[in-house]
């Protein structure tokens, strides 16, 4: 008999099939037993009717508990009232294992309890749907970049140089006792491979020892970082809006069922298309001043200060689509950003803020390509030639204008899924106070 998965049941209506999975829910009423069956691809209802199965199978069914693993064989029937829309009239039941009393039940559990049981919580329909959407987002990013000529060149995780600098570095000791860091960004290394291959990207885990306990911060997160030789700031923004649009459309097309499972209202996602609105940092500061009302939980900022999460939230609420905030002051951005030739006080860089209050999902910029200017920035930021000399070399041997950006996968998943915290966007989140399970 054919082993099929729940998502393929529509193709097997009326046939006998085999399904392998777990009991999500079980109830019995004398002559009939109902199993809500799940296998990771979806759920369906499996029905054991006393007259359809040998007595020992019916008796065996009564032992089933939540999360017991089972193999069932039976006929596929369409039934709009059944969870998942399909029902299996069970003929045979193999019990693989009877599960112990399962700690996660239908009753409401607190977040900490669920996080402590994350290894089991990932089985719930909602978490399964989110992880399937995450997979779609990752694959859509790869496909978009590959179709546009970007080559995957992985950056190292163990670093001798810091990319984003500052207090969020994870330090460790290398095999030869040298000081090493876990990667905060693969950017510096993709700048090198971009000079070899033209258009490249790295897609990997990133580590930031952030002391912030917000709904947007993880200690370990995944970032995709495209980098392209000869790309200007303008080319960079265009690439970002095309990529984000591609990803959103693909999720809407291919993961409609999962979006429905998690109850996502997709009205605004459907509006995502280029061009995205753009405002400058200076305009954003003015906008915040005008929007501020006495009693608000946030204070406006002065020119030269960085936005906090509440500022980003307020800004994104002014737009239906993702919005670029560009041309930040030099002094609040990373050392490698190219100054605006029209106003060297600001950089040719932008953050992309996702709507509905989500805030920054992308940070990117044109990079400094002039060796003299880069050397000055090294001095201002206390970066020594011994460590950063290799990065400086990129400006000595055929330097060209180039640009790139980093998109945070978890923040993008949170936005597309409409989640209120990034902890549900990754199988095993690493948060300020959480390293287990
Ligand atoms: O803005 P960031 O720090 O930019 C960089 O690291 C650049 N080197 C990228 C580049 O140009 N190649 O980080 C980029 C994105 C943010 O917009 C955000 O989506 C995500 O990474 N991010 C985080 N996501 C979750 N938790 C954190 N602690 C994050 N920090 C950054
Ligand atoms: Mg940033």
Coordinates of C-alpha atoms and ligand atoms in Angstrom, one line a residue:
X1 CA 0.0 0.0 0.0
X2 CA 1.1 3.5 -0.7
X3 CA 2.6 5.6 2.1
X4 CA 1.3 9.1 1.6
X5 CA 1.4 12.4 3.5
X6 CA -1.6 14.4 4.7
X7 CA -0.9 17.3 2.4
X8 CA -1.3 14.9 -0.6
X9 CA -4.6 13.4 0.5
X10 CA -6.7 15.4 -2.1
X11 CA -4.8 13.4 -4.8
X12 CA -5.9 10.1 -3.2
X13 CA -9.7 10.5 -2.6
X14 CA -11.4 7.2 -2.5
X15 CA -8.2 5.2 -2.3
X16 CA -6.7 3.0 0.4
X17 CA -3.5 4.7 1.7
X18 CA -1.0 4.4 4.5
X19 CA -0.2 7.3 6.8
X20 CA 2.6 7.5 9.4
X21 CA 2.5 10.0 12.1
X22 CA 1.2 10.9 15.6
X23 CA -2.0 11.3 17.5
X24 CA -2.6 15.0 18.1
X25 CA -5.9 14.4 19.8
X26 CA -8.0 11.4 20.6
X27 CA -11.6 10.9 21.7
X28 CA -13.8 7.8 21.9
X29 CA -17.6 7.4 22.3
X30 CA -18.4 3.7 22.6
X31 CA -18.6 2.4 19.0
X32 CA -16.4 5.0 17.4
X33 CA -13.0 6.5 18.0
X34 CA -11.8 9.8 16.5
X35 CA -8.1 10.5 16.1
X36 CA -6.8 13.9 15.0
X37 CA -3.8 12.6 13.1
X38 CA -0.7 14.7 12.2
X39 CA 2.4 13.9 10.2
X40 CA 4.1 17.3 9.9
X41 CA 2.5 18.1 6.5
X42 CA -1.0 18.6 7.9
X43 CA -3.7 17.2 10.0
X44 CA -6.7 14.9 9.2
X45 CA -9.3 13.0 11.1
X46 CA -9.0 9.2 11.4
X47 CA -12.0 7.3 12.4
X48 CA -12.1 3.8 13.9
X49 CA -15.6 2.4 13.6
X50 CA -16.2 -0.8 15.6
X51 CA -17.8 -2.6 12.6
X52 CA -14.9 -1.7 10.2
X53 CA -12.0 -3.2 12.1
X54 CA -11.2 -6.5 13.9
X55 CA -12.0 -6.3 17.6
X56 CA -8.3 -6.4 18.7
X57 CA -7.6 -3.3 16.6
X58 CA -10.6 -1.4 18.1
X59 CA -9.3 -2.4 21.6
X60 CA -5.8 -1.3 20.7
X61 CA -7.2 2.1 19.7
X62 CA -8.5 2.7 23.2
X63 CA -4.9 2.8 24.5
X64 CA -3.9 5.8 22.4
X65 CA -2.7 8.9 24.1
X66 CA -1.8 12.3 22.8
X67 CA 1.4 12.2 20.8
X68 CA 1.5 8.4 20.5
X69 CA 3.1 7.4 17.2
X70 CA 1.0 5.3 14.9
X71 CA 0.7 4.0 11.3
X72 CA -2.8 3.8 9.9
X73 CA -4.2 2.3 6.7
X74 CA -7.6 3.2 5.4
X75 CA -9.8 4.9 2.8
X76 CA -9.6 8.6 2.1
X77 CA -12.9 10.5 2.2
X78 CA -13.5 14.2 1.7
X79 CA -15.3 15.7 4.6
X80 CA -15.6 19.4 4.9
X81 CA -16.5 19.2 8.6
X82 CA -13.3 17.2 9.5
X83 CA -10.3 19.1 10.7
X84 CA -8.1 19.4 7.5
X85 CA -11.0 18.6 5.3
X86 CA -10.3 14.9 4.9
X87 CA -11.1 11.8 6.9
X88 CA -9.6 8.4 6.9
X89 CA -11.9 5.4 7.5
X90 CA -9.3 3.3 9.4
X91 CA -9.0 -0.4 8.5
X92 CA -5.6 -1.1 10.2
X93 CA -3.8 0.5 13.0
X94 CA -0.1 -0.2 14.0
X95 CA 0.9 1.4 17.3
X96 CA 4.6 2.4 17.1
X97 CA 4.8 3.7 20.7
X98 CA 2.2 4.7 23.3
X99 CA 3.3 8.2 24.5
X100 CA 3.7 9.1 28.2
X101 CA 1.4 11.7 29.6
X102 CA 2.1 14.7 27.4
X103 CA 2.9 17.9 29.2
X104 CA 1.5 20.2 26.5
X105 CA -2.3 19.9 26.6
X106 CA -5.2 21.9 25.1
X107 CA -5.3 24.2 28.1
X108 CA -3.5 27.5 28.0
X109 CA 0.2 27.4 29.0
X110 CA 2.4 30.3 29.9
X111 CA 5.2 31.4 27.6
X112 CA 8.0 30.3 29.9
X113 CA 6.4 26.8 30.2
X114 CA 6.1 26.5 26.4
X115 CA 9.7 27.8 25.9
X116 CA 11.0 25.2 28.5
X117 CA 9.2 22.6 26.4
X118 CA 10.2 24.0 23.0
X119 CA 11.4 20.6 21.9
X120 CA 7.8 19.4 22.1
X121 CA 6.1 22.7 21.5
X122 CA 7.4 22.7 17.9
X123 CA 4.9 19.9 17.2
X124 CA 1.8 22.1 17.6
X125 CA -0.1 23.0 14.4
X126 CA 0.7 26.7 14.8
X127 CA 4.5 26.1 15.3
X128 CA 4.6 23.7 12.4
X129 CA 2.9 26.3 10.2
X130 CA 5.4 29.0 11.2
X131 CA 8.4 26.7 10.5
X132 CA 7.0 25.8 7.1
X133 CA 6.6 29.5 6.3
X134 CA 10.2 30.1 7.5
X135 CA 11.4 27.4 5.2
X136 CA 9.5 29.0 2.3
X137 CA 11.1 32.4 3.1
X138 CA 14.6 30.9 3.2
X139 CA 14.1 29.0 -0.1
X140 CA 12.5 32.1 -1.8
X141 CA 15.6 34.2 -0.8
X142 CA 18.0 31.6 -2.3
X143 CA 15.9 31.3 -5.4
X144 CA 15.6 35.1 -6.0
X145 CA 19.3 35.6 -5.5
X146 CA 20.3 32.6 -7.7
X147 CA 17.9 33.8 -10.5
X148 CA 19.6 37.2 -10.3
X149 CA 23.1 35.9 -10.7
X150 CA 24.2 36.0 -7.0
X151 CA 26.6 33.2 -6.0
X152 CA 26.6 31.7 -2.5
X153 CA 30.0 32.2 -0.9
X154 CA 29.9 31.4 2.8
X155 CA 31.6 33.7 5.3
X156 CA 33.4 32.1 8.3
X157 CA 31.7 31.8 11.6
X158 CA 34.9 32.0 13.6
X159 CA 36.3 35.5 13.0
X160 CA 39.6 37.2 13.6
X161 CA 38.0 40.6 12.8
X162 CA 34.8 42.2 14.1
X163 CA 32.4 43.4 11.4
X164 CA 29.9 45.5 13.4
X165 CA 32.2 46.2 16.4
X166 CA 31.2 47.2 19.9
X167 CA 29.8 45.5 22.9
X168 CA 27.9 42.7 21.2
X169 CA 30.9 40.6 20.3
X170 CA 31.0 37.0 21.5
X171 CA 34.6 36.3 22.3
X172 CA 36.2 32.9 22.3
X173 CA 39.7 31.4 22.2
X174 CA 40.9 29.9 19.0
X175 CA 42.9 26.6 18.8
X176 CA 46.2 28.4 18.8
X177 CA 45.1 30.6 21.7
X178 CA 44.5 33.6 19.5
X179 CA 41.5 35.8 20.4
X180 CA 38.5 34.9 18.1
X181 CA 35.0 36.1 17.7
X182 CA 31.7 34.5 16.6
X183 CA 30.5 36.2 13.4
X184 CA 28.3 39.3 13.9
X185 CA 28.0 39.6 10.1
X186 CA 29.6 38.0 7.1
X187 CA 29.8 41.3 5.3
X188 CA 33.5 42.0 5.3
X189 CA 34.2 38.6 3.8
X190 CA 31.5 38.9 1.1
X191 CA 33.0 42.2 0.1
X192 CA 36.1 40.2 -0.7
X193 CA 34.3 37.4 -2.7
X194 CA 32.2 40.1 -4.5
X195 CA 35.6 41.4 -6.0
X196 CA 36.2 37.8 -7.2
X197 CA 32.7 36.8 -8.4
X198 CA 30.8 40.1 -8.9
X199 CA 27.5 39.3 -7.2
X200 CA 27.6 37.1 -4.1
X201 CA 25.8 36.4 -0.8
X202 CA 26.3 34.7 2.4
X203 CA 23.5 33.1 4.4
X204 CA 24.3 32.0 7.9
X205 CA 24.0 32.2 11.6
X206 CA 25.0 35.5 13.3
X207 CA 25.8 36.1 16.9
X208 CA 25.3 39.2 19.0
X209 CA 25.6 39.3 22.7
X210 CA 22.8 41.8 22.9
X211 CA 21.7 42.6 26.4
X212 CA 18.4 43.8 25.1
X213 CA 15.3 41.9 26.0
X214 CA 12.9 42.9 23.3
X215 CA 10.5 41.1 21.0
X216 CA 13.0 41.8 18.1
X217 CA 16.3 40.6 19.5
X218 CA 17.9 37.1 19.4
X219 CA 21.4 36.3 20.5
X220 CA 21.8 33.9 17.5
X221 CA 19.9 34.7 14.3
X222 CA 20.2 34.0 10.6
X223 CA 21.1 36.7 8.2
X224 CA 21.3 36.8 4.4
X225 CA 23.9 39.2 3.1
X226 CA 24.1 40.0 -0.6
X227 CA 27.0 42.1 -1.8
X228 CA 27.5 43.3 -5.4
X229 CA 30.5 44.9 -7.1
X230 CA 29.6 48.2 -9.0
X231 CA 26.2 48.4 -7.3
X232 CA 25.3 51.9 -6.1
X233 CA 23.1 52.8 -3.2
X234 CA 20.3 53.2 -5.7
X235 CA 20.9 49.7 -7.2
X236 CA 21.0 48.3 -3.6
X237 CA 17.6 49.7 -2.7
X238 CA 16.1 48.4 -5.9
X239 CA 17.5 44.9 -5.2
X240 CA 16.1 45.0 -1.7
X241 CA 12.5 45.9 -2.7
X242 CA 12.5 43.3 -5.5
X243 CA 13.8 40.6 -3.1
X244 CA 11.3 41.4 -0.3
X245 CA 8.4 41.5 -2.8
X246 CA 9.4 38.2 -4.3
X247 CA 9.6 36.6 -0.9
X248 CA 6.2 37.9 0.2
X249 CA 4.5 36.9 -3.0
X250 CA 5.9 33.4 -2.9
X251 CA 4.7 32.9 0.7
X252 CA 1.2 34.2 -0.2
X253 CA 1.1 31.8 -3.2
X254 CA 2.6 28.7 -1.6
X255 CA 1.8 28.9 2.1
X256 CA -1.8 30.2 2.1
X257 CA -2.9 27.2 4.2
X258 CA -0.2 27.9 6.8
X259 CA -1.0 31.6 6.9
X260 CA -4.6 30.6 7.5
X261 CA -3.6 28.2 10.3
X262 CA -1.9 31.0 12.2
X263 CA -4.7 33.4 11.5
X264 CA -2.6 36.0 9.6
X265 CA -4.6 38.8 8.0
X266 CA -2.8 39.2 4.7
X267 CA -4.4 42.4 3.5
X268 CA -1.2 44.5 3.9
X269 CA 1.1 41.7 2.7
X270 CA -0.9 41.7 -0.6
X271 CA 0.0 45.4 -1.1
X272 CA 3.8 44.7 -1.0
X273 CA 5.2 45.8 -4.4
X274 CA 7.9 48.1 -5.6
X275 CA 8.6 51.0 -5.3
X276 CA 8.7 51.2 -1.5
X277 CA 8.3 54.7 0.0
X278 CA 11.6 56.4 1.0
X279 CA 12.3 59.0 3.6
X280 CA 15.6 60.4 4.8
X281 CA 16.7 60.0 8.4
X282 CA 16.3 63.8 8.7
X283 CA 12.7 63.6 7.5
X284 CA 12.1 60.8 9.9
X285 CA 13.3 62.8 12.9
X286 CA 11.0 65.7 11.8
X287 CA 8.1 63.3 11.3
X288 CA 8.6 61.8 14.8
X289 CA 8.6 65.3 16.4
X290 CA 5.3 66.1 14.6
X291 CA 3.7 62.8 15.6
X292 CA 4.7 63.0 19.3
X293 CA 1.9 63.8 21.7
X294 CA 2.2 64.5 25.4
X295 CA 1.8 61.3 27.4
X296 CA 3.2 59.1 24.6
X297 CA 5.5 56.3 25.9
X298 CA 8.3 57.5 23.7
X299 CA 10.3 60.8 23.3
X300 CA 11.3 62.3 20.0
X301 CA 15.0 62.2 19.2
X302 CA 17.4 65.0 18.2
X303 CA 19.3 64.9 14.9
X304 CA 22.3 62.6 15.4
X305 CA 20.6 60.2 17.8
X306 CA 19.7 56.7 16.8
X307 CA 16.1 55.4 16.6
X308 CA 14.9 53.0 19.3
X309 CA 12.3 50.3 18.7
X310 CA 9.4 52.5 19.6
X311 CA 10.4 55.1 17.0
X312 CA 10.6 52.5 14.3
X313 CA 7.2 51.2 15.3
X314 CA 5.6 54.7 15.1
X315 CA 7.3 55.4 11.7
X316 CA 6.1 52.1 10.1
X317 CA 2.6 52.8 11.2
X318 CA 2.6 55.8 8.9
X319 CA 3.0 53.5 5.8
X320 CA 1.1 50.6 4.4
X321 CA 4.2 49.2 2.7
X322 CA 7.8 48.6 3.9
X323 CA 9.6 51.9 4.1
X324 CA 13.3 52.8 3.5
X325 CA 14.9 55.3 5.9
X326 CA 18.1 56.4 4.2
X327 CA 21.0 58.8 4.8
X328 CA 21.7 58.3 8.5
X329 CA 24.3 60.5 10.2
X330 CA 27.9 59.1 9.7
X331 CA 28.5 58.9 13.4
X332 CA 25.7 56.5 14.3
X333 CA 26.5 54.0 11.5
X334 CA 29.2 51.5 10.9
X335 CA 32.7 52.5 9.8
X336 CA 32.5 51.1 6.2
X337 CA 29.5 53.1 5.0
X338 CA 30.1 55.5 2.0
X339 CA 29.3 59.2 2.8
X340 CA 26.8 61.0 0.6
X341 CA 28.8 63.1 -1.9
X342 CA 26.1 65.8 -1.5
X343 CA 26.4 65.9 2.2
X344 CA 29.3 64.0 3.8
X345 CA 27.6 64.2 7.2
X346 CA 25.3 61.4 6.2
X347 CA 25.8 58.0 4.6
X348 CA 24.5 56.3 1.5
X349 CA 22.9 53.6 3.6
X350 CA 19.3 52.7 4.5
X351 CA 17.3 50.6 6.9
X352 CA 14.2 48.9 5.6
X353 CA 11.4 49.0 8.1
X354 CA 8.5 46.5 7.8
X355 CA 5.0 47.8 8.3
X356 CA 2.5 47.0 11.0
X357 CA 4.9 48.1 13.7
X358 CA 7.6 45.5 12.9
X359 CA 10.5 47.9 12.2
X360 CA 14.0 47.2 10.8
X361 CA 14.3 44.0 8.8
X362 CA 17.2 45.1 6.6
X363 CA 20.3 47.3 7.1
X364 CA 22.5 48.1 4.1
X365 CA 24.7 50.6 2.4
X366 CA 27.1 51.5 -0.3
X367 CA 30.7 50.8 1.0
X368 CA 33.7 53.1 1.1
X369 CA 35.9 52.3 -1.9
X370 CA 38.4 55.0 -1.5
X371 CA 41.6 53.8 0.3
X372 CA 42.4 57.1 1.9
X373 CA 38.9 57.6 3.4
X374 CA 38.8 54.0 4.7
X375 CA 42.2 54.5 6.3
X376 CA 40.8 57.7 8.1
X377 CA 37.8 55.6 9.3
X378 CA 40.1 52.9 10.7
X379 CA 41.9 55.6 12.7
X380 CA 38.6 57.2 13.9
X381 CA 37.3 53.8 15.0
X382 CA 40.6 52.4 16.4
X383 CA 40.9 49.6 13.9
X384 CA 44.4 48.5 13.3
X385 CA 46.0 47.6 10.0
X386 CA 47.4 44.4 11.3
X387 CA 43.9 43.0 11.8
X388 CA 42.0 44.9 9.1
X389 CA 44.8 45.0 6.5
X390 CA 43.2 42.3 4.4
X391 CA 40.0 44.3 4.2
X392 CA 42.0 47.4 3.2
X393 CA 43.6 45.4 0.4
X394 CA 40.3 45.3 -1.3
X395 CA 40.7 49.0 -1.8
X396 CA 44.3 48.7 -3.1
X397 CA 43.7 46.1 -5.8
X398 CA 41.0 47.1 -8.2
X399 CA 38.7 49.0 -5.8
X400 CA 35.2 49.6 -7.1
X401 CA 32.1 51.2 -5.7
X402 CA 30.0 48.3 -4.2
X403 CA 27.0 47.8 -2.0
X404 CA 25.2 45.2 0.0
X405 CA 22.7 44.6 2.8
X406 CA 21.8 42.2 5.5
X407 CA 18.2 40.9 6.0
X408 CA 17.4 39.3 9.3
X409 CA 15.4 36.1 8.7
X410 CA 13.6 35.9 12.1
X411 CA 12.4 39.5 11.9
X412 CA 11.1 38.9 8.4
X413 CA 9.4 35.7 9.5
X414 CA 7.8 37.6 12.5
X415 CA 6.5 40.2 10.1
X416 CA 5.2 37.9 7.4
X417 CA 3.5 35.6 10.0
X418 CA 2.3 38.6 12.1
X419 CA 3.9 37.3 15.3
X420 CA 4.4 39.5 18.3
X421 CA 7.8 38.0 19.2
X422 CA 10.8 36.6 17.3
X423 CA 11.0 33.6 19.7
X424 CA 8.5 31.6 17.6
X425 CA 10.3 32.2 14.3
X426 CA 13.2 29.9 14.8
X427 CA 13.2 26.2 16.0
X428 CA 15.3 26.8 19.1
X429 CA 15.6 30.5 19.9
X430 CA 18.6 31.8 21.8
X431 CA 17.5 34.7 24.0
X432 CA 18.9 36.7 26.8
X433 CA 18.0 34.2 29.4
X434 CA 17.6 31.1 27.3
X435 CA 20.1 28.6 26.1
X436 CA 18.0 25.5 26.6
X437 CA 16.5 23.3 25.1
Ligands
LIG1 O1 21.7 46.2 10.6 P1 22.6 45.1 10.9 O2 23.4 45.1 12.1 O3 23.6 45.1 9.6 C1 24.7 44.4 9.4 O4 25.1 43.5 10.2 C2 25.4 44.6 8.1 N1 26.8 44.1 8.2 C3 24.6 43.9 7.0 C4 25.2 44.1 5.6 O5 25.2 45.2 5.1 N2 25.7 43.1 5.0 O6 21.9 43.7 10.8 C5 21.1 43.4 9.7 C6 19.8 42.8 10.0 C7 18.9 43.8 10.8 O7 18.2 44.6 9.9 C8 17.9 42.8 11.5 O8 16.9 42.3 10.6 C9 18.8 41.6 11.8 O9 19.9 41.7 10.9 N3 19.3 41.7 13.2 C10 18.8 40.9 14.2 N4 17.8 40.0 14.2 C11 17.5 39.4 15.4 N5 18.2 39.7 16.5 C12 19.2 40.6 16.5 N6 19.8 40.8 17.7 C13 19.5 41.3 15.3 N7 20.5 42.2 15.0 C14 20.3 42.4 13.7
LIG2 MG1 20.8 47.8 11.6

